[in-house]
């Protein structure tokens, strides 16, 4: 890198380096867990269970990225908690407040189509708020398998906000650790008071796509055609998707 390179360009390079380093670390250290998660999803599909994904705030971005996604599993549905899915709610801070409300997760699950034999992916960077903790607890009580995607570091460096003192990671059948540092900001620099440049969305989305790829491969190895969606912007994509959605209409809820 040239010393004459503008400081702002160096910051961009530093962020790419940080993100790549995290991706490599997760690939190397989470490979067994990713394989197990893909197998668990394939098991659920083969057993005619339904798939759901949930995330609050910016964690919802990774959940949305595996729902109704070109190249993704058609059976993945978004479990929506009104007010916490994104920053479109006004005020945006309401979503953060709702994550700390006791009892909300149970009410959402009770009114959702999720039931015993299904699988729920819960994404929460910190895993410390009441909503993801109770979502996992209630889901498992209903007989739903839970895959948690979180940064385990929060459990040693922060206090739980749930009355039990536990974290998302404590109530999952399987945990995928994103290795994101507490605070989710990869960079610091002179003249900038707060740490900046979060990488959790990049890493979490990559982890989940790796899991989905593993699940597709596992299904194919069992002689089951993975129920994948094609892009609607390629010739034949709509016809392909229509066939898949018709075949699996009893397990797809984002069309109703």
mmCIF file with all atom_site columns, C-alpha atoms in Angstrom, residues 30 32-44 50-55 63 73 76 118-124 132 135-137 139-140 144-150 168-178 204 207-208 210-212 214-215:
data_model
loop_
_atom_site.group_PDB
_atom_site.id
_atom_site.type_symbol
_atom_site.label_atom_id
_atom_site.label_alt_id
_atom_site.label_comp_id
_atom_site.label_asym_id
_atom_site.label_entity_id
_atom_site.label_seq_id
_atom_site.pdbx_PDB_ins_code
_atom_site.Cartn_x
_atom_site.Cartn_y
_atom_site.Cartn_z
_atom_site.occupancy
_atom_site.B_iso_or_equiv
_atom_site.pdbx_formal_charge
_atom_site.auth_seq_id
_atom_site.auth_comp_id
_atom_site.auth_asym_id
_atom_site.auth_atom_id
_atom_site.pdbx_PDB_model_num
ATOM 1  C CA . UNK A 1 30  ? -17.085 -23.129 12.432 1.00 0.00 ? 30  UNK A CA 1
ATOM 2  C CA . UNK A 1 32  ? -18.218 -28.539 11.751 1.00 0.00 ? 32  UNK A CA 1
ATOM 3  C CA . UNK A 1 33  ? -21.096 -26.440 13.088 1.00 0.00 ? 33  UNK A CA 1
ATOM 4  C CA . UNK A 1 34  ? -21.962 -25.185 9.601  1.00 0.00 ? 34  UNK A CA 1
ATOM 5  C CA . UNK A 1 35  ? -22.003 -28.755 8.305  1.00 0.00 ? 35  UNK A CA 1
ATOM 6  C CA . UNK A 1 36  ? -24.203 -29.831 11.208 1.00 0.00 ? 36  UNK A CA 1
ATOM 7  C CA . UNK A 1 37  ? -26.601 -26.925 10.616 1.00 0.00 ? 37  UNK A CA 1
ATOM 8  C CA . UNK A 1 38  ? -26.911 -27.800 6.934  1.00 0.00 ? 38  UNK A CA 1
ATOM 9  C CA . UNK A 1 39  ? -27.618 -31.415 7.844  1.00 0.00 ? 39  UNK A CA 1
ATOM 10 C CA . UNK A 1 40  ? -30.253 -30.365 10.394 1.00 0.00 ? 40  UNK A CA 1
ATOM 11 C CA . UNK A 1 41  ? -32.017 -28.273 7.756  1.00 0.00 ? 41  UNK A CA 1
ATOM 12 C CA . UNK A 1 42  ? -31.861 -31.136 5.261  1.00 0.00 ? 42  UNK A CA 1
ATOM 13 C CA . UNK A 1 43  ? -33.295 -33.479 7.910  1.00 0.00 ? 43  UNK A CA 1
ATOM 14 C CA . UNK A 1 44  ? -36.200 -31.068 8.445  1.00 0.00 ? 44  UNK A CA 1
ATOM 15 C CA . UNK A 1 50  ? -41.139 -26.180 7.796  1.00 0.00 ? 50  UNK A CA 1
ATOM 16 C CA . UNK A 1 51  ? -38.240 -23.720 7.975  1.00 0.00 ? 51  UNK A CA 1
ATOM 17 C CA . UNK A 1 52  ? -38.305 -20.288 9.590  1.00 0.00 ? 52  UNK A CA 1
ATOM 18 C CA . UNK A 1 53  ? -35.796 -17.501 10.177 1.00 0.00 ? 53  UNK A CA 1
ATOM 19 C CA . UNK A 1 54  ? -35.986 -14.670 12.691 1.00 0.00 ? 54  UNK A CA 1
ATOM 20 C CA . UNK A 1 55  ? -33.817 -11.677 13.451 1.00 0.00 ? 55  UNK A CA 1
ATOM 21 C CA . UNK A 1 63  ? -32.795 -13.511 8.063  1.00 0.00 ? 63  UNK A CA 1
ATOM 22 C CA . UNK A 1 73  ? -34.235 -22.655 -0.363 1.00 0.00 ? 73  UNK A CA 1
ATOM 23 C CA . UNK A 1 76  ? -37.359 -20.713 4.319  1.00 0.00 ? 76  UNK A CA 1
ATOM 24 C CA . UNK A 1 118 ? -40.150 -27.468 12.303 1.00 0.00 ? 118 UNK A CA 1
ATOM 25 C CA . UNK A 1 119 ? -36.848 -25.586 12.464 1.00 0.00 ? 119 UNK A CA 1
ATOM 26 C CA . UNK A 1 120 ? -36.185 -21.972 13.418 1.00 0.00 ? 120 UNK A CA 1
ATOM 27 C CA . UNK A 1 121 ? -32.996 -20.035 12.749 1.00 0.00 ? 121 UNK A CA 1
ATOM 28 C CA . UNK A 1 122 ? -32.670 -17.228 15.296 1.00 0.00 ? 122 UNK A CA 1
ATOM 29 C CA . UNK A 1 123 ? -30.172 -14.492 14.509 1.00 0.00 ? 123 UNK A CA 1
ATOM 30 C CA . UNK A 1 124 ? -29.073 -12.135 17.267 1.00 0.00 ? 124 UNK A CA 1
ATOM 31 C CA . UNK A 1 132 ? -34.256 -13.858 21.070 1.00 0.00 ? 132 UNK A CA 1
ATOM 32 C CA . UNK A 1 135 ? -37.925 -17.084 21.175 1.00 0.00 ? 135 UNK A CA 1
ATOM 33 C CA . UNK A 1 136 ? -35.448 -19.939 21.507 1.00 0.00 ? 136 UNK A CA 1
ATOM 34 C CA . UNK A 1 137 ? -36.843 -21.131 24.835 1.00 0.00 ? 137 UNK A CA 1
ATOM 35 C CA . UNK A 1 139 ? -39.589 -22.720 20.276 1.00 0.00 ? 139 UNK A CA 1
ATOM 36 C CA . UNK A 1 140 ? -37.811 -25.654 21.868 1.00 0.00 ? 140 UNK A CA 1
ATOM 37 C CA . UNK A 1 144 ? -39.100 -26.818 17.215 1.00 0.00 ? 144 UNK A CA 1
ATOM 38 C CA . UNK A 1 145 ? -35.386 -27.246 16.495 1.00 0.00 ? 145 UNK A CA 1
ATOM 39 C CA . UNK A 1 146 ? -33.389 -24.032 16.991 1.00 0.00 ? 146 UNK A CA 1
ATOM 40 C CA . UNK A 1 147 ? -30.212 -22.920 15.256 1.00 0.00 ? 147 UNK A CA 1
ATOM 41 C CA . UNK A 1 148 ? -28.780 -19.817 16.913 1.00 0.00 ? 148 UNK A CA 1
ATOM 42 C CA . UNK A 1 149 ? -26.509 -17.432 15.002 1.00 0.00 ? 149 UNK A CA 1
ATOM 43 C CA . UNK A 1 150 ? -24.769 -15.107 17.437 1.00 0.00 ? 150 UNK A CA 1
ATOM 44 C CA . UNK A 1 168 ? -29.536 -17.138 23.035 1.00 0.00 ? 168 UNK A CA 1
ATOM 45 C CA . UNK A 1 169 ? -26.631 -19.571 22.856 1.00 0.00 ? 169 UNK A CA 1
ATOM 46 C CA . UNK A 1 170 ? -27.920 -21.339 25.977 1.00 0.00 ? 170 UNK A CA 1
ATOM 47 C CA . UNK A 1 171 ? -31.215 -22.390 24.370 1.00 0.00 ? 171 UNK A CA 1
ATOM 48 C CA . UNK A 1 172 ? -30.263 -23.764 20.961 1.00 0.00 ? 172 UNK A CA 1
ATOM 49 C CA . UNK A 1 173 ? -29.873 -27.200 19.451 1.00 0.00 ? 173 UNK A CA 1
ATOM 50 C CA . UNK A 1 174 ? -26.927 -25.789 17.516 1.00 0.00 ? 174 UNK A CA 1
ATOM 51 C CA . UNK A 1 175 ? -24.972 -22.527 17.750 1.00 0.00 ? 175 UNK A CA 1
ATOM 52 C CA . UNK A 1 176 ? -23.090 -20.774 14.952 1.00 0.00 ? 176 UNK A CA 1
ATOM 53 C CA . UNK A 1 177 ? -20.593 -18.292 16.379 1.00 0.00 ? 177 UNK A CA 1
ATOM 54 C CA . UNK A 1 178 ? -19.950 -15.321 14.068 1.00 0.00 ? 178 UNK A CA 1
ATOM 55 C CA . UNK A 1 204 ? -23.746 -13.543 9.301  1.00 0.00 ? 204 UNK A CA 1
ATOM 56 C CA . UNK A 1 207 ? -22.507 -18.068 7.357  1.00 0.00 ? 207 UNK A CA 1
ATOM 57 C CA . UNK A 1 208 ? -26.178 -18.601 6.545  1.00 0.00 ? 208 UNK A CA 1
ATOM 58 C CA . UNK A 1 210 ? -22.849 -21.521 3.619  1.00 0.00 ? 210 UNK A CA 1
ATOM 59 C CA . UNK A 1 211 ? -25.394 -23.415 5.704  1.00 0.00 ? 211 UNK A CA 1
ATOM 60 C CA . UNK A 1 212 ? -27.979 -23.291 2.898  1.00 0.00 ? 212 UNK A CA 1
ATOM 61 C CA . UNK A 1 214 ? -24.561 -27.389 2.704  1.00 0.00 ? 214 UNK A CA 1
ATOM 62 C CA . UNK A 1 215 ? -28.252 -28.249 3.091  1.00 0.00 ? 215 UNK A CA 1
#
